[in-house]
């Protein structure tokens, strides 16, 4: 999860910095962070369309100039011809409904996320799809490390 937070620092979103990585066989396949598409101005430069229009988090995803971190990780893998079927997605946030549908169809088998997201349909669809969902608790993981707990790697 530390790597997802590092990737999130590249985000150009004014509202929330999100990072995602796709992992399989203990190898990072692709990374993604939320922001405007390649070759377009970043929200840092143009302002936030969602904020200007007063759109609450978790609603009207299509009214945003940016792509989500999960979308960018999946697109990066496709762009470079990297197979992600059977992979685990590590993400700083629970996926929204749009990302959840992409994750399901991409064949991703497990999602490890840290923060929640106000999207009950996404949670329902992911549960019905059989994808394993795991909420990561940073504080308990750090506490375990400090106590000298088992050094089992996350991926």
PDB file of C-alpha atoms in Angstrom:
ATOM      1  CA  UNK A   1       0.000   0.000   0.000  1.00  0.00           C
ATOM      2  CA  UNK A   2       2.943   2.318   0.531  1.00  0.00           C
ATOM      3  CA  UNK A   3       3.580   2.120  -3.215  1.00  0.00           C
ATOM      4  CA  UNK A   4      -0.028   3.110  -4.001  1.00  0.00           C
ATOM      5  CA  UNK A   5       0.424   6.229  -1.864  1.00  0.00           C
ATOM      6  CA  UNK A   6       3.647   7.059  -3.683  1.00  0.00           C
ATOM      7  CA  UNK A   7       1.880   6.675  -7.054  1.00  0.00           C
ATOM      8  CA  UNK A   8      -1.015   8.851  -5.780  1.00  0.00           C
ATOM      9  CA  UNK A   9       1.415  11.751  -5.319  1.00  0.00           C
ATOM     10  CA  UNK A  10       1.520  12.062  -9.120  1.00  0.00           C
ATOM     11  CA  UNK A  11      -2.205  12.868  -9.178  1.00  0.00           C
ATOM     12  CA  UNK A  12      -3.240  16.191 -10.666  1.00  0.00           C
ATOM     13  CA  UNK A  13      -6.743  16.100  -9.152  1.00  0.00           C
ATOM     14  CA  UNK A  14      -7.622  19.005  -6.879  1.00  0.00           C
ATOM     15  CA  UNK A  15     -10.155  17.032  -4.813  1.00  0.00           C
ATOM     16  CA  UNK A  16      -8.550  13.683  -4.042  1.00  0.00           C
ATOM     17  CA  UNK A  17      -5.242  11.987  -4.801  1.00  0.00           C
ATOM     18  CA  UNK A  18      -5.721   8.307  -5.599  1.00  0.00           C
ATOM     19  CA  UNK A  19      -3.129   5.710  -6.551  1.00  0.00           C
ATOM     20  CA  UNK A  20      -3.529   2.169  -7.894  1.00  0.00           C
ATOM     21  CA  UNK A  21      -1.180  -0.670  -8.781  1.00  0.00           C
ATOM     22  CA  UNK A  22      -1.836  -3.998 -10.478  1.00  0.00           C
ATOM     23  CA  UNK A  23       0.194  -6.913  -9.134  1.00  0.00           C
ATOM     24  CA  UNK A  24       0.526 -10.535 -10.206  1.00  0.00           C
ATOM     25  CA  UNK A  25       3.031 -13.175  -9.103  1.00  0.00           C
ATOM     26  CA  UNK A  26       4.666 -10.598  -6.793  1.00  0.00           C
ATOM     27  CA  UNK A  27       5.403  -8.281  -9.741  1.00  0.00           C
ATOM     28  CA  UNK A  28       3.982  -4.820 -10.365  1.00  0.00           C
ATOM     29  CA  UNK A  29       2.324  -4.901 -13.781  1.00  0.00           C
ATOM     30  CA  UNK A  30       1.017  -1.334 -14.060  1.00  0.00           C
ATOM     31  CA  UNK A  31       0.354   1.772 -12.009  1.00  0.00           C
ATOM     32  CA  UNK A  32      -2.229   4.526 -12.243  1.00  0.00           C
ATOM     33  CA  UNK A  33      -3.192   7.765 -10.580  1.00  0.00           C
ATOM     34  CA  UNK A  34      -6.161  10.044 -11.121  1.00  0.00           C
ATOM     35  CA  UNK A  35      -5.823  12.948 -13.496  1.00  0.00           C
ATOM     36  CA  UNK A  36      -6.569  14.364 -16.944  1.00  0.00           C
ATOM     37  CA  UNK A  37      -5.883  12.292 -20.080  1.00  0.00           C
ATOM     38  CA  UNK A  38      -2.431  12.495 -21.692  1.00  0.00           C
ATOM     39  CA  UNK A  39      -1.698  15.662 -23.668  1.00  0.00           C
ATOM     40  CA  UNK A  40      -4.572  17.587 -22.047  1.00  0.00           C
ATOM     41  CA  UNK A  41      -4.293  20.363 -19.476  1.00  0.00           C
ATOM     42  CA  UNK A  42      -4.354  19.198 -15.879  1.00  0.00           C
ATOM     43  CA  UNK A  43      -7.035  20.249 -13.420  1.00  0.00           C
ATOM     44  CA  UNK A  44      -4.236  21.870 -11.405  1.00  0.00           C
ATOM     45  CA  UNK A  45      -3.975  24.323 -14.322  1.00  0.00           C
ATOM     46  CA  UNK A  46      -7.607  24.672 -15.406  1.00  0.00           C
ATOM     47  CA  UNK A  47      -9.545  24.218 -12.157  1.00  0.00           C
ATOM     48  CA  UNK A  48     -11.980  21.534 -11.066  1.00  0.00           C
ATOM     49  CA  UNK A  49     -15.110  21.189 -13.185  1.00  0.00           C
ATOM     50  CA  UNK A  50     -16.847  19.174 -10.433  1.00  0.00           C
ATOM     51  CA  UNK A  51     -16.136  21.822  -7.805  1.00  0.00           C
ATOM     52  CA  UNK A  52     -17.304  24.617 -10.122  1.00  0.00           C
ATOM     53  CA  UNK A  53     -20.612  22.784 -10.690  1.00  0.00           C
ATOM     54  CA  UNK A  54     -21.057  21.694  -7.061  1.00  0.00           C
ATOM     55  CA  UNK A  55     -21.095  17.960  -7.864  1.00  0.00           C
ATOM     56  CA  UNK A  56     -20.811  15.789  -4.730  1.00  0.00           C
ATOM     57  CA  UNK A  57     -18.276  12.970  -4.457  1.00  0.00           C
ATOM     58  CA  UNK A  58     -19.561   9.655  -5.785  1.00  0.00           C
ATOM     59  CA  UNK A  59     -22.047  11.222  -8.224  1.00  0.00           C
ATOM     60  CA  UNK A  60     -22.025  12.063 -11.949  1.00  0.00           C
ATOM     61  CA  UNK A  61     -18.607  10.536 -12.701  1.00  0.00           C
ATOM     62  CA  UNK A  62     -18.927  11.525 -16.340  1.00  0.00           C
ATOM     63  CA  UNK A  63     -18.721  15.214 -15.390  1.00  0.00           C
ATOM     64  CA  UNK A  64     -15.005  15.182 -14.715  1.00  0.00           C
ATOM     65  CA  UNK A  65     -11.994  15.868 -16.906  1.00  0.00           C
ATOM     66  CA  UNK A  66      -9.947  13.177 -15.180  1.00  0.00           C
ATOM     67  CA  UNK A  67      -9.654   9.426 -15.260  1.00  0.00           C
ATOM     68  CA  UNK A  68      -9.582   7.390 -12.081  1.00  0.00           C
ATOM     69  CA  UNK A  69      -6.401   5.680 -10.887  1.00  0.00           C
ATOM     70  CA  UNK A  70      -7.881   2.219 -11.499  1.00  0.00           C
ATOM     71  CA  UNK A  71      -8.830   3.182 -15.065  1.00  0.00           C
ATOM     72  CA  UNK A  72      -5.344   4.523 -15.744  1.00  0.00           C
ATOM     73  CA  UNK A  73      -3.706   1.335 -14.387  1.00  0.00           C
ATOM     74  CA  UNK A  74      -5.902  -0.865 -16.609  1.00  0.00           C
ATOM     75  CA  UNK A  75      -5.289   1.404 -19.627  1.00  0.00           C
ATOM     76  CA  UNK A  76      -1.527   1.464 -19.005  1.00  0.00           C
ATOM     77  CA  UNK A  77      -1.453  -2.349 -18.949  1.00  0.00           C
ATOM     78  CA  UNK A  78      -3.464  -2.539 -22.200  1.00  0.00           C
ATOM     79  CA  UNK A  79      -1.305   0.147 -23.860  1.00  0.00           C
ATOM     80  CA  UNK A  80       1.838  -1.871 -23.128  1.00  0.00           C
ATOM     81  CA  UNK A  81       0.290  -5.296 -23.841  1.00  0.00           C
ATOM     82  CA  UNK A  82       0.482  -6.535 -20.245  1.00  0.00           C
ATOM     83  CA  UNK A  83      -2.031  -9.222 -19.271  1.00  0.00           C
ATOM     84  CA  UNK A  84      -3.782  -8.418 -15.986  1.00  0.00           C
ATOM     85  CA  UNK A  85      -6.239 -11.323 -15.784  1.00  0.00           C
ATOM     86  CA  UNK A  86      -5.861 -12.867 -12.323  1.00  0.00           C
ATOM     87  CA  UNK A  87      -4.101  -9.810 -10.894  1.00  0.00           C
ATOM     88  CA  UNK A  88      -4.648  -8.023  -7.592  1.00  0.00           C
ATOM     89  CA  UNK A  89      -5.498  -4.322  -7.609  1.00  0.00           C
ATOM     90  CA  UNK A  90      -4.108  -2.304  -4.714  1.00  0.00           C
ATOM     91  CA  UNK A  91      -5.801   1.075  -4.446  1.00  0.00           C
ATOM     92  CA  UNK A  92      -5.885   3.890  -1.932  1.00  0.00           C
ATOM     93  CA  UNK A  93      -9.682   4.039  -2.335  1.00  0.00           C
ATOM     94  CA  UNK A  94     -12.535   1.601  -2.951  1.00  0.00           C
ATOM     95  CA  UNK A  95     -13.389   1.654  -6.672  1.00  0.00           C
ATOM     96  CA  UNK A  96     -16.442   3.519  -7.974  1.00  0.00           C
ATOM     97  CA  UNK A  97     -19.085   1.780 -10.097  1.00  0.00           C
ATOM     98  CA  UNK A  98     -17.429   2.651 -13.418  1.00  0.00           C
ATOM     99  CA  UNK A  99     -14.043   1.336 -12.271  1.00  0.00           C
ATOM    100  CA  UNK A 100     -15.705  -1.715 -10.682  1.00  0.00           C
ATOM    101  CA  UNK A 101     -17.266  -2.722 -13.998  1.00  0.00           C
ATOM    102  CA  UNK A 102     -13.897  -2.366 -15.734  1.00  0.00           C
ATOM    103  CA  UNK A 103     -12.167  -4.380 -12.987  1.00  0.00           C
ATOM    104  CA  UNK A 104     -14.731  -7.178 -13.270  1.00  0.00           C
ATOM    105  CA  UNK A 105     -14.389  -7.430 -17.066  1.00  0.00           C
ATOM    106  CA  UNK A 106     -10.575  -7.172 -16.918  1.00  0.00           C
ATOM    107  CA  UNK A 107     -10.473 -10.398 -14.888  1.00  0.00           C
ATOM    108  CA  UNK A 108      -8.913  -8.868 -11.788  1.00  0.00           C
ATOM    109  CA  UNK A 109      -9.454 -11.338  -8.946  1.00  0.00           C
ATOM    110  CA  UNK A 110      -8.706  -9.355  -5.790  1.00  0.00           C
ATOM    111  CA  UNK A 111      -8.894  -5.748  -4.609  1.00  0.00           C
ATOM    112  CA  UNK A 112      -7.062  -4.393  -1.587  1.00  0.00           C
ATOM    113  CA  UNK A 113      -8.195  -0.866  -0.730  1.00  0.00           C
ATOM    114  CA  UNK A 114      -7.644   1.520   2.144  1.00  0.00           C
ATOM    115  CA  UNK A 115     -10.356   4.180   2.176  1.00  0.00           C
ATOM    116  CA  UNK A 116     -14.067   3.727   1.510  1.00  0.00           C
ATOM    117  CA  UNK A 117     -16.071   5.424  -1.228  1.00  0.00           C
ATOM    118  CA  UNK A 118     -19.736   6.438  -1.290  1.00  0.00           C
ATOM    119  CA  UNK A 119     -20.894   4.013  -3.982  1.00  0.00           C
ATOM    120  CA  UNK A 120     -23.122   1.180  -2.762  1.00  0.00           C
ATOM    121  CA  UNK A 121     -23.760  -0.172  -6.286  1.00  0.00           C
ATOM    122  CA  UNK A 122     -20.008  -0.683  -6.774  1.00  0.00           C
ATOM    123  CA  UNK A 123     -19.805  -2.662  -3.537  1.00  0.00           C
ATOM    124  CA  UNK A 124     -22.802  -4.804  -4.522  1.00  0.00           C
ATOM    125  CA  UNK A 125     -21.505  -5.579  -8.021  1.00  0.00           C
ATOM    126  CA  UNK A 126     -18.011  -6.436  -6.812  1.00  0.00           C
ATOM    127  CA  UNK A 127     -19.434  -8.752  -4.161  1.00  0.00           C
ATOM    128  CA  UNK A 128     -21.680 -10.514  -6.708  1.00  0.00           C
ATOM    129  CA  UNK A 129     -18.776 -10.854  -9.153  1.00  0.00           C
ATOM    130  CA  UNK A 130     -16.791 -12.983  -6.721  1.00  0.00           C
ATOM    131  CA  UNK A 131     -13.828 -10.620  -6.607  1.00  0.00           C
ATOM    132  CA  UNK A 132     -12.124 -10.790  -3.208  1.00  0.00           C
ATOM    133  CA  UNK A 133     -12.336  -7.420  -1.433  1.00  0.00           C
ATOM    134  CA  UNK A 134      -9.968  -6.628   1.425  1.00  0.00           C
ATOM    135  CA  UNK A 135      -9.928  -3.411   3.411  1.00  0.00           C
ATOM    136  CA  UNK A 136      -6.367  -2.558   4.385  1.00  0.00           C
ATOM    137  CA  UNK A 137      -5.870  -0.924   7.770  1.00  0.00           C
ATOM    138  CA  UNK A 138      -2.626   1.078   7.693  1.00  0.00           C
ATOM    139  CA  UNK A 139      -2.553   1.646  11.457  1.00  0.00           C
ATOM    140  CA  UNK A 140      -2.893  -2.025  12.385  1.00  0.00           C
ATOM    141  CA  UNK A 141      -0.300  -2.967   9.730  1.00  0.00           C
ATOM    142  CA  UNK A 142       2.178  -0.418  11.139  1.00  0.00           C
ATOM    143  CA  UNK A 143       1.452  -1.642  14.661  1.00  0.00           C
ATOM    144  CA  UNK A 144       2.080  -5.239  13.580  1.00  0.00           C
ATOM    145  CA  UNK A 145       5.412  -4.255  12.018  1.00  0.00           C
ATOM    146  CA  UNK A 146       6.501  -2.362  15.140  1.00  0.00           C
ATOM    147  CA  UNK A 147       5.708  -5.398  17.296  1.00  0.00           C
ATOM    148  CA  UNK A 148       7.993  -7.459  15.060  1.00  0.00           C
ATOM    149  CA  UNK A 149       5.112  -9.383  13.546  1.00  0.00           C
ATOM    150  CA  UNK A 150       5.312 -11.741  10.637  1.00  0.00           C
ATOM    151  CA  UNK A 151       6.973 -10.005   7.666  1.00  0.00           C
ATOM    152  CA  UNK A 152       4.675 -11.575   5.091  1.00  0.00           C
ATOM    153  CA  UNK A 153       4.676  -9.362   1.974  1.00  0.00           C
ATOM    154  CA  UNK A 154       1.338  -8.039   0.706  1.00  0.00           C
ATOM    155  CA  UNK A 155       2.038  -9.188  -2.848  1.00  0.00           C
TER     156      UNK A 155
END
